[in-house]
Amino acid sequence: MDPLDAAMKKCGADAFVHYATGEDADMRYLTRFVMHDSFVFFKRRRQPGTIIVPQMEAERASRESTAAVMTRTQAGLPDITKKEKDPWKATAQMIAGQAGKTLLVSPELPAALLRALEEHGRVIVDAGTVGQVRAKKSPEEIRLMQEVQKKTEHAMALGISLISHATVRKGILYHNGAPLTSELVRVAMHKQLMDEGCRAVETIISCAGDTAFPHIIGSGPLKPHAPIVIDMFPRDEATGYYADMTRTVSKGKPGSQISEMYEAVREAQKIGISHIKAGVTGAEAHNAVVDYFKSRGYESDTRGFIHNLGHGVGLQVHEIPTVGPAGAVLEAGHVVTVEPGLYYSGVGGVRLEDMGAVRAGKFADFTQYEETLIV
Amino acid sequence: MDPLDAAMKKCGADAFVHYATGEDADMRYLTRFVMHDSFVFFKRRRQPGTIIVPQMEAERASRESTAAVMTRTQAGLPDITKKEKDPWKATAQMIAGQAGKTLLVSPELPAALLRALEEHGRVIVDAGTVGQVRAKKSPEEIRLMQEVQKKTEHAMALGISLISHATVRKGILYHNGAPLTSELVRVAMHKQLMDEGCRAVETIISCAGDTAFPHIIGSGPLKPHAPIVIDMFPRDEATGYYADMTRTVSKGKPGSQISEMYEAVREAQKIGISHIKAGVTGAEAHNAVVDYFKSRGYESDTRGFIHNLGHGVGLQVHEIPTVGPAGAVLEAGHVVTVEPGLYYSGVGGVRLEDMGAVRAGKFADFTQYEETLIV
């Protein structure tokens, strides 16, 4: 049975309702339609889904959406708004008229719409059925994500090549006579991704002391003999799927602490990967890495390994499953990252991140790009 | 009094709570902090706001956020999750412990979190205080938006220059010996915006028949003697503010229907602009344009002028106020678009869009770029 039908049957709902923009991952999964204003999706039991959109989007929606298309006028909104001036209440009245009295709604439905729908009947908040279905990728989705991963590796190669071909003067890197900055590397990588139909934002190109903070994106001239963390998560513009990968490099030999951290992180990634397979929990894989770091003298609390081993990737860059202390059982078709890292204020940070699919007996790594510290 | 304090006082709430990613406009406005996972913002009455973030984001948050920063550990989450396995309920328990028992929550708070918070006390859903405050821009915000607008005009100039300098062969435009496509113009404009620190997505470069559908983004070779609609809404990467503008051009003279529609739309834009000032409703400005189109023989229903005259712009590309049939009173400091358009299937479409600020006696147009059909 369709998972949404099953969830509706279980709680006796007439229909499932979601409300979001097409940038919302669940909405994109349910409709494959992107719109910059919020719109309604509903699916009555054993029937296909329908979206309710403004007149001006109707033609495009019927070309692009996998759901049936109804205009707000067809759904009666103009008559409703003659009497009901509160937009949430008007939307709720329109939904109740189309979808039914007992509704299963997505966990992210806006609170104001939930309260307005409660005036029309019983509303059950779903536990996240769409997110769970989304987490298990089809072979076609995996193919699309492998493609994004490949383009991501092309951009990584460009970024690392700019660093490895840089010249060094007075403690900073130079490219074509100008300082090679985090911003310059980022823009070069983003432009190449754009040529390949992908959009990247806030790619991390952090250097030296900044690398001790995993999500500082970095700015200014890059330095030699210091870790440079490159963490990127581009999205295919057409399909909406993300890739996610990280490499750490150093132009010239870094300090011995960084080299030792790098070796430990590389080994930790192998250990993480060896644990990830269907039936194992995300917590088990994470804890195996924590144990390994401990054996090498690295903590996992406010410094050392301070984040989860990984996370699901798909139409969101961070989605379920969790590969961390709270991680549940991994299933075949989940696509996750494996990204151990070590962070010490005053020393720096190292992170290595691959993305791949959970399989019956193994982790099928999509990421082929080499792991070499000194470039 | 602080508008959130006033809203809390009115309903007797101890604190205001929002939950979203930093990409959410309200969250960005409240914190100026961007994070790719959801996090909690709360503000007790007469106290500054606080965000609760993971340990790994704490350092970056304290550098970047305008709100006070607390880690999830400091907020007690690890102890809570030992007993409470439902993440929404665990988050609600953490919030109730920090913020209080009677809570005012944002209208977009996820339904699942609303239900979980209701187990801890009274929850009032706010009517959108943050959105209303956001809609009225400060002089500094207006300066930032004018900057984005300027960069947007640079990109528009590049796109139109590619079209005007194209050669024509066998009914399509050529650039450097290759067909000049919608995709090529889009990527060239996006790369230039990237060099200026802006990110644009899904810029519309539609041509000929596609222009009859306002939000079809366009693909393939561009044609001469036909309308080309260029609609872009770039965002400054650093500040998060959007600009929004549209021009319609034709390489060589288009059909007479398009030329007539262009003249009508240009006149309609002037009429719209002349009506927009503080104290006038968005509905009045919209209806003035509807009346003008009617006098010229153009409908405003399922064809003709099929969308609102404009919308607010800020940290969202579409935000309040509405400049359409449901539009309320415009206030000084609102930043809105004025974008009449005409759309006829089989003929094509024309749209012209400026962005500017509502002032006491007038509309202060940020958009200087010329309006010329034939290029």
PDB file of C-alpha atoms in Angstrom, chain B residues 86-302:
ATOM      1  CA  ASP B  86      10.500  11.768  20.102  1.00  0.00           C
ATOM      2  CA  PRO B  87      12.634  14.665  18.788  1.00  0.00           C
ATOM      3  CA  TRP B  88       9.716  17.131  18.653  1.00  0.00           C
ATOM      4  CA  LYS B  89       8.731  16.331  22.253  1.00  0.00           C
ATOM      5  CA  ALA B  90      12.340  16.550  23.391  1.00  0.00           C
ATOM      6  CA  THR B  91      12.713  19.944  21.722  1.00  0.00           C
ATOM      7  CA  ALA B  92       9.436  21.127  23.299  1.00  0.00           C
ATOM      8  CA  GLN B  93      10.606  20.053  26.750  1.00  0.00           C
ATOM      9  CA  MET B  94      13.879  21.929  26.229  1.00  0.00           C
ATOM     10  CA  ILE B  95      12.002  25.049  25.095  1.00  0.00           C
ATOM     11  CA  ALA B  96       9.523  24.923  27.979  1.00  0.00           C
ATOM     12  CA  GLY B  97      12.441  24.652  30.420  1.00  0.00           C
ATOM     13  CA  GLN B  98      14.105  27.774  29.029  1.00  0.00           C
ATOM     14  CA  ALA B  99      11.278  29.978  27.791  1.00  0.00           C
ATOM     15  CA  GLY B 100       8.385  29.430  30.193  1.00  0.00           C
ATOM     16  CA  LYS B 101       4.916  27.917  30.326  1.00  0.00           C
ATOM     17  CA  THR B 102       2.825  30.395  28.341  1.00  0.00           C
ATOM     18  CA  LEU B 103       4.285  30.827  24.901  1.00  0.00           C
ATOM     19  CA  LEU B 104       3.604  32.984  21.890  1.00  0.00           C
ATOM     20  CA  VAL B 105       4.838  31.092  18.818  1.00  0.00           C
ATOM     21  CA  SER B 106       5.410  32.130  15.233  1.00  0.00           C
ATOM     22  CA  PRO B 107       2.633  31.271  12.737  1.00  0.00           C
ATOM     23  CA  GLU B 108       5.058  29.052  10.810  1.00  0.00           C
ATOM     24  CA  LEU B 109       6.136  26.982  13.819  1.00  0.00           C
ATOM     25  CA  PRO B 110       5.935  23.301  12.761  1.00  0.00           C
ATOM     26  CA  ALA B 111       2.622  21.661  13.678  1.00  0.00           C
ATOM     27  CA  ALA B 112       4.412  18.789  15.441  1.00  0.00           C
ATOM     28  CA  LEU B 113       6.280  21.222  17.702  1.00  0.00           C
ATOM     29  CA  LEU B 114       3.081  23.171  18.447  1.00  0.00           C
ATOM     30  CA  ARG B 115       1.339  19.988  19.579  1.00  0.00           C
ATOM     31  CA  ALA B 116       4.359  18.995  21.694  1.00  0.00           C
ATOM     32  CA  LEU B 117       4.524  22.459  23.311  1.00  0.00           C
ATOM     33  CA  GLU B 118       0.805  22.302  24.127  1.00  0.00           C
ATOM     34  CA  GLU B 119       1.641  19.469  26.553  1.00  0.00           C
ATOM     35  CA  HIS B 120       3.662  21.947  28.634  1.00  0.00           C
ATOM     36  CA  GLY B 121       1.280  24.895  28.877  1.00  0.00           C
ATOM     37  CA  ARG B 122      -0.721  27.429  26.940  1.00  0.00           C
ATOM     38  CA  VAL B 123       0.456  28.227  23.405  1.00  0.00           C
ATOM     39  CA  ILE B 124      -0.798  31.251  21.468  1.00  0.00           C
ATOM     40  CA  VAL B 125      -0.082  31.442  17.744  1.00  0.00           C
ATOM     41  CA  ASP B 126       1.133  34.907  16.810  1.00  0.00           C
ATOM     42  CA  ALA B 127      -0.514  36.736  13.907  1.00  0.00           C
ATOM     43  CA  GLY B 128       2.829  37.495  12.225  1.00  0.00           C
ATOM     44  CA  THR B 129       4.472  40.257  14.270  1.00  0.00           C
ATOM     45  CA  VAL B 130       7.966  39.526  12.944  1.00  0.00           C
ATOM     46  CA  GLY B 131       6.771  39.577   9.336  1.00  0.00           C
ATOM     47  CA  GLN B 132       5.059  42.933   9.915  1.00  0.00           C
ATOM     48  CA  VAL B 133       8.163  44.419  11.509  1.00  0.00           C
ATOM     49  CA  ARG B 134      10.323  43.003   8.700  1.00  0.00           C
ATOM     50  CA  ALA B 135       8.079  44.583   6.063  1.00  0.00           C
ATOM     51  CA  LYS B 136       9.008  48.107   7.175  1.00  0.00           C
ATOM     52  CA  LYS B 137      12.622  48.595   6.180  1.00  0.00           C
ATOM     53  CA  SER B 138      15.109  50.738   8.059  1.00  0.00           C
ATOM     54  CA  PRO B 139      17.262  53.244   6.136  1.00  0.00           C
ATOM     55  CA  GLU B 140      20.146  50.737   6.391  1.00  0.00           C
ATOM     56  CA  GLU B 141      18.012  47.927   4.954  1.00  0.00           C
ATOM     57  CA  ILE B 142      16.912  50.199   2.128  1.00  0.00           C
ATOM     58  CA  ARG B 143      20.544  51.030   1.388  1.00  0.00           C
ATOM     59  CA  LEU B 144      21.374  47.310   1.244  1.00  0.00           C
ATOM     60  CA  MET B 145      18.446  46.628  -1.080  1.00  0.00           C
ATOM     61  CA  GLN B 146      19.411  49.502  -3.377  1.00  0.00           C
ATOM     62  CA  GLU B 147      22.867  47.933  -3.643  1.00  0.00           C
ATOM     63  CA  VAL B 148      21.409  44.564  -4.648  1.00  0.00           C
ATOM     64  CA  GLN B 149      19.174  46.368  -7.138  1.00  0.00           C
ATOM     65  CA  LYS B 150      22.221  48.045  -8.702  1.00  0.00           C
ATOM     66  CA  LYS B 151      24.006  44.712  -9.124  1.00  0.00           C
ATOM     67  CA  THR B 152      20.825  43.258 -10.577  1.00  0.00           C
ATOM     68  CA  GLU B 153      20.751  46.038 -13.165  1.00  0.00           C
ATOM     69  CA  HIS B 154      24.370  45.263 -14.098  1.00  0.00           C
ATOM     70  CA  ALA B 155      23.356  41.669 -14.772  1.00  0.00           C
ATOM     71  CA  MET B 156      20.278  42.809 -16.717  1.00  0.00           C
ATOM     72  CA  ALA B 157      22.539  45.012 -18.863  1.00  0.00           C
ATOM     73  CA  LEU B 158      24.778  42.032 -19.597  1.00  0.00           C
ATOM     74  CA  GLY B 159      21.846  39.794 -20.543  1.00  0.00           C
ATOM     75  CA  ILE B 160      20.251  42.392 -22.803  1.00  0.00           C
ATOM     76  CA  SER B 161      23.624  43.197 -24.379  1.00  0.00           C
ATOM     77  CA  LEU B 162      24.079  39.517 -25.315  1.00  0.00           C
ATOM     78  CA  ILE B 163      20.682  39.652 -27.033  1.00  0.00           C
ATOM     79  CA  SER B 164      21.184  43.006 -28.733  1.00  0.00           C
ATOM     80  CA  HIS B 165      24.643  42.033 -30.055  1.00  0.00           C
ATOM     81  CA  ALA B 166      23.483  38.621 -31.290  1.00  0.00           C
ATOM     82  CA  THR B 167      23.384  37.822 -34.990  1.00  0.00           C
ATOM     83  CA  VAL B 168      20.319  36.271 -36.558  1.00  0.00           C
ATOM     84  CA  ARG B 169      20.368  33.181 -38.730  1.00  0.00           C
ATOM     85  CA  LYS B 170      17.467  30.917 -39.783  1.00  0.00           C
ATOM     86  CA  GLY B 171      15.140  32.370 -37.152  1.00  0.00           C
ATOM     87  CA  ILE B 172      17.400  32.085 -34.103  1.00  0.00           C
ATOM     88  CA  LEU B 173      19.947  34.274 -32.327  1.00  0.00           C
ATOM     89  CA  TYR B 174      23.665  33.457 -32.454  1.00  0.00           C
ATOM     90  CA  HIS B 175      26.536  34.509 -30.216  1.00  0.00           C
ATOM     91  CA  ASN B 176      30.163  33.686 -31.104  1.00  0.00           C
ATOM     92  CA  GLY B 177      28.960  31.230 -33.750  1.00  0.00           C
ATOM     93  CA  ALA B 178      26.722  29.202 -31.401  1.00  0.00           C
ATOM     94  CA  PRO B 179      22.970  29.533 -30.802  1.00  0.00           C
ATOM     95  CA  LEU B 180      22.255  32.058 -28.046  1.00  0.00           C
ATOM     96  CA  THR B 181      20.084  30.098 -25.627  1.00  0.00           C
ATOM     97  CA  SER B 182      18.083  31.014 -22.568  1.00  0.00           C
ATOM     98  CA  GLU B 183      20.511  28.856 -20.552  1.00  0.00           C
ATOM     99  CA  LEU B 184      23.580  30.661 -21.884  1.00  0.00           C
ATOM    100  CA  VAL B 185      22.219  34.119 -21.061  1.00  0.00           C
ATOM    101  CA  ARG B 186      21.111  32.915 -17.616  1.00  0.00           C
ATOM    102  CA  VAL B 187      24.519  31.439 -16.730  1.00  0.00           C
ATOM    103  CA  ALA B 188      26.360  34.556 -17.956  1.00  0.00           C
ATOM    104  CA  MET B 189      24.139  36.772 -15.795  1.00  0.00           C
ATOM    105  CA  HIS B 190      24.420  34.475 -12.775  1.00  0.00           C
ATOM    106  CA  LYS B 191      28.222  34.382 -13.006  1.00  0.00           C
ATOM    107  CA  GLN B 192      28.428  38.151 -13.094  1.00  0.00           C
ATOM    108  CA  LEU B 193      26.137  38.346 -10.065  1.00  0.00           C
ATOM    109  CA  MET B 194      28.393  35.822  -8.325  1.00  0.00           C
ATOM    110  CA  ASP B 195      31.354  38.135  -8.907  1.00  0.00           C
ATOM    111  CA  GLU B 196      29.321  40.843  -7.166  1.00  0.00           C
ATOM    112  CA  GLY B 197      28.524  38.615  -4.191  1.00  0.00           C
ATOM    113  CA  CYS B 198      24.953  37.789  -5.224  1.00  0.00           C
ATOM    114  CA  ARG B 199      23.191  34.522  -5.893  1.00  0.00           C
ATOM    115  CA  ALA B 200      20.419  34.263  -8.464  1.00  0.00           C
ATOM    116  CA  VAL B 201      18.339  31.183  -9.144  1.00  0.00           C
ATOM    117  CA  GLU B 202      15.819  30.337 -11.826  1.00  0.00           C
ATOM    118  CA  THR B 203      16.135  33.647 -13.621  1.00  0.00           C
ATOM    119  CA  ILE B 204      13.414  33.726 -16.245  1.00  0.00           C
ATOM    120  CA  ILE B 205      14.699  34.176 -19.809  1.00  0.00           C
ATOM    121  CA  SER B 206      11.619  33.089 -21.717  1.00  0.00           C
ATOM    122  CA  CYS B 207      10.943  33.758 -25.369  1.00  0.00           C
ATOM    123  CA  ALA B 208       8.027  33.895 -27.824  1.00  0.00           C
ATOM    124  CA  GLY B 209       5.131  31.553 -26.878  1.00  0.00           C
ATOM    125  CA  ASP B 210       6.619  30.746 -23.447  1.00  0.00           C
ATOM    126  CA  THR B 211       6.298  34.384 -22.380  1.00  0.00           C
ATOM    127  CA  ALA B 212       2.527  33.933 -22.205  1.00  0.00           C
ATOM    128  CA  PHE B 213       3.133  31.976 -18.966  1.00  0.00           C
ATOM    129  CA  PRO B 214       4.663  34.343 -16.418  1.00  0.00           C
ATOM    130  CA  HIS B 215       6.796  31.831 -14.505  1.00  0.00           C
ATOM    131  CA  ILE B 216       8.068  29.486 -17.225  1.00  0.00           C
ATOM    132  CA  ILE B 217      11.811  30.043 -16.978  1.00  0.00           C
ATOM    133  CA  GLY B 218      12.598  29.382 -20.641  1.00  0.00           C
ATOM    134  CA  SER B 219      15.028  27.114 -22.462  1.00  0.00           C
ATOM    135  CA  GLY B 220      16.690  26.671 -25.835  1.00  0.00           C
ATOM    136  CA  PRO B 221      17.637  29.136 -28.577  1.00  0.00           C
ATOM    137  CA  LEU B 222      16.230  32.662 -28.388  1.00  0.00           C
ATOM    138  CA  LYS B 223      14.349  34.020 -31.384  1.00  0.00           C
ATOM    139  CA  PRO B 224      14.259  37.410 -33.098  1.00  0.00           C
ATOM    140  CA  HIS B 225      11.095  39.494 -33.592  1.00  0.00           C
ATOM    141  CA  ALA B 226       9.559  37.970 -30.449  1.00  0.00           C
ATOM    142  CA  PRO B 227       9.239  39.054 -26.802  1.00  0.00           C
ATOM    143  CA  ILE B 228      12.007  37.914 -24.441  1.00  0.00           C
ATOM    144  CA  VAL B 229      11.052  38.298 -20.765  1.00  0.00           C
ATOM    145  CA  ILE B 230      13.991  38.605 -18.349  1.00  0.00           C
ATOM    146  CA  ASP B 231      12.847  38.375 -14.727  1.00  0.00           C
ATOM    147  CA  MET B 232      15.506  38.079 -12.046  1.00  0.00           C
ATOM    148  CA  PHE B 233      15.494  38.129  -8.256  1.00  0.00           C
ATOM    149  CA  PRO B 234      19.066  37.908  -6.982  1.00  0.00           C
ATOM    150  CA  ARG B 235      19.969  37.784  -3.325  1.00  0.00           C
ATOM    151  CA  ASP B 236      22.995  39.297  -1.669  1.00  0.00           C
ATOM    152  CA  GLU B 237      24.836  36.303  -0.216  1.00  0.00           C
ATOM    153  CA  ALA B 238      26.148  38.211   2.783  1.00  0.00           C
ATOM    154  CA  THR B 239      23.056  40.132   3.875  1.00  0.00           C
ATOM    155  CA  GLY B 240      20.276  37.901   2.525  1.00  0.00           C
ATOM    156  CA  TYR B 241      18.322  40.788   0.931  1.00  0.00           C
ATOM    157  CA  TYR B 242      16.700  40.340  -2.466  1.00  0.00           C
ATOM    158  CA  ALA B 243      16.136  42.567  -5.445  1.00  0.00           C
ATOM    159  CA  ASP B 244      13.530  41.813  -8.121  1.00  0.00           C
ATOM    160  CA  MET B 245      13.222  43.269 -11.615  1.00  0.00           C
ATOM    161  CA  THR B 246      11.869  42.395 -15.054  1.00  0.00           C
ATOM    162  CA  ARG B 247      12.377  43.768 -18.531  1.00  0.00           C
ATOM    163  CA  THR B 248      10.893  42.582 -21.821  1.00  0.00           C
ATOM    164  CA  VAL B 249      12.925  43.031 -24.998  1.00  0.00           C
ATOM    165  CA  SER B 250      12.797  41.919 -28.616  1.00  0.00           C
ATOM    166  CA  LYS B 251      15.724  41.483 -30.991  1.00  0.00           C
ATOM    167  CA  GLY B 252      14.228  43.319 -33.936  1.00  0.00           C
ATOM    168  CA  LYS B 253      10.654  44.499 -34.258  1.00  0.00           C
ATOM    169  CA  PRO B 254       8.063  42.075 -32.804  1.00  0.00           C
ATOM    170  CA  GLY B 255       4.472  41.650 -33.993  1.00  0.00           C
ATOM    171  CA  SER B 256       2.189  44.665 -33.577  1.00  0.00           C
ATOM    172  CA  GLN B 257       0.158  42.978 -30.804  1.00  0.00           C
ATOM    173  CA  ILE B 258       3.307  42.678 -28.668  1.00  0.00           C
ATOM    174  CA  SER B 259       4.308  46.296 -29.356  1.00  0.00           C
ATOM    175  CA  GLU B 260       0.845  47.460 -28.324  1.00  0.00           C
ATOM    176  CA  MET B 261       0.905  45.301 -25.192  1.00  0.00           C
ATOM    177  CA  TYR B 262       4.329  46.745 -24.352  1.00  0.00           C
ATOM    178  CA  GLU B 263       3.067  50.315 -24.584  1.00  0.00           C
ATOM    179  CA  ALA B 264       0.057  49.447 -22.423  1.00  0.00           C
ATOM    180  CA  VAL B 265       2.227  47.724 -19.789  1.00  0.00           C
ATOM    181  CA  ARG B 266       4.653  50.641 -19.680  1.00  0.00           C
ATOM    182  CA  GLU B 267       1.800  53.064 -19.184  1.00  0.00           C
ATOM    183  CA  ALA B 268       0.226  50.731 -16.597  1.00  0.00           C
ATOM    184  CA  GLN B 269       3.474  50.708 -14.651  1.00  0.00           C
ATOM    185  CA  LYS B 270       3.506  54.515 -14.569  1.00  0.00           C
ATOM    186  CA  ILE B 271      -0.091  54.500 -13.324  1.00  0.00           C
ATOM    187  CA  GLY B 272       0.714  51.878 -10.689  1.00  0.00           C
ATOM    188  CA  ILE B 273       3.730  53.866  -9.508  1.00  0.00           C
ATOM    189  CA  SER B 274       1.714  57.087  -9.334  1.00  0.00           C
ATOM    190  CA  HIS B 275      -0.780  55.401  -6.980  1.00  0.00           C
ATOM    191  CA  ILE B 276       1.729  53.849  -4.585  1.00  0.00           C
ATOM    192  CA  LYS B 277       2.364  55.963  -1.495  1.00  0.00           C
ATOM    193  CA  ALA B 278       1.887  55.636   2.250  1.00  0.00           C
ATOM    194  CA  GLY B 279      -1.795  55.479   3.212  1.00  0.00           C
ATOM    195  CA  VAL B 280      -3.034  54.048  -0.095  1.00  0.00           C
ATOM    196  CA  THR B 281      -4.022  50.374  -0.139  1.00  0.00           C
ATOM    197  CA  GLY B 282      -2.312  47.815  -2.355  1.00  0.00           C
ATOM    198  CA  ALA B 283      -5.802  47.059  -3.686  1.00  0.00           C
ATOM    199  CA  GLU B 284      -6.302  50.660  -4.848  1.00  0.00           C
ATOM    200  CA  ALA B 285      -3.020  50.675  -6.785  1.00  0.00           C
ATOM    201  CA  HIS B 286      -3.809  47.267  -8.306  1.00  0.00           C
ATOM    202  CA  ASN B 287      -7.322  48.260  -9.291  1.00  0.00           C
ATOM    203  CA  ALA B 288      -6.115  51.457 -10.940  1.00  0.00           C
ATOM    204  CA  VAL B 289      -4.044  49.290 -13.267  1.00  0.00           C
ATOM    205  CA  VAL B 290      -6.927  46.876 -13.870  1.00  0.00           C
ATOM    206  CA  ASP B 291      -9.099  49.860 -14.836  1.00  0.00           C
ATOM    207  CA  TYR B 292      -6.452  51.231 -17.167  1.00  0.00           C
ATOM    208  CA  PHE B 293      -5.995  47.870 -18.900  1.00  0.00           C
ATOM    209  CA  LYS B 294      -9.773  47.608 -19.262  1.00  0.00           C
ATOM    210  CA  SER B 295      -9.860  51.012 -20.956  1.00  0.00           C
ATOM    211  CA  ARG B 296      -7.321  49.685 -23.443  1.00  0.00           C
ATOM    212  CA  GLY B 297      -9.336  46.498 -24.058  1.00  0.00           C
ATOM    213  CA  TYR B 298      -7.218  44.105 -21.965  1.00  0.00           C
ATOM    214  CA  GLU B 299      -8.819  41.684 -19.476  1.00  0.00           C
ATOM    215  CA  SER B 300      -7.697  40.882 -15.948  1.00  0.00           C
ATOM    216  CA  ASP B 301      -8.951  37.347 -15.340  1.00  0.00           C
ATOM    217  CA  THR B 302      -7.696  34.064 -16.824  1.00  0.00           C
TER     218      THR B 302
END
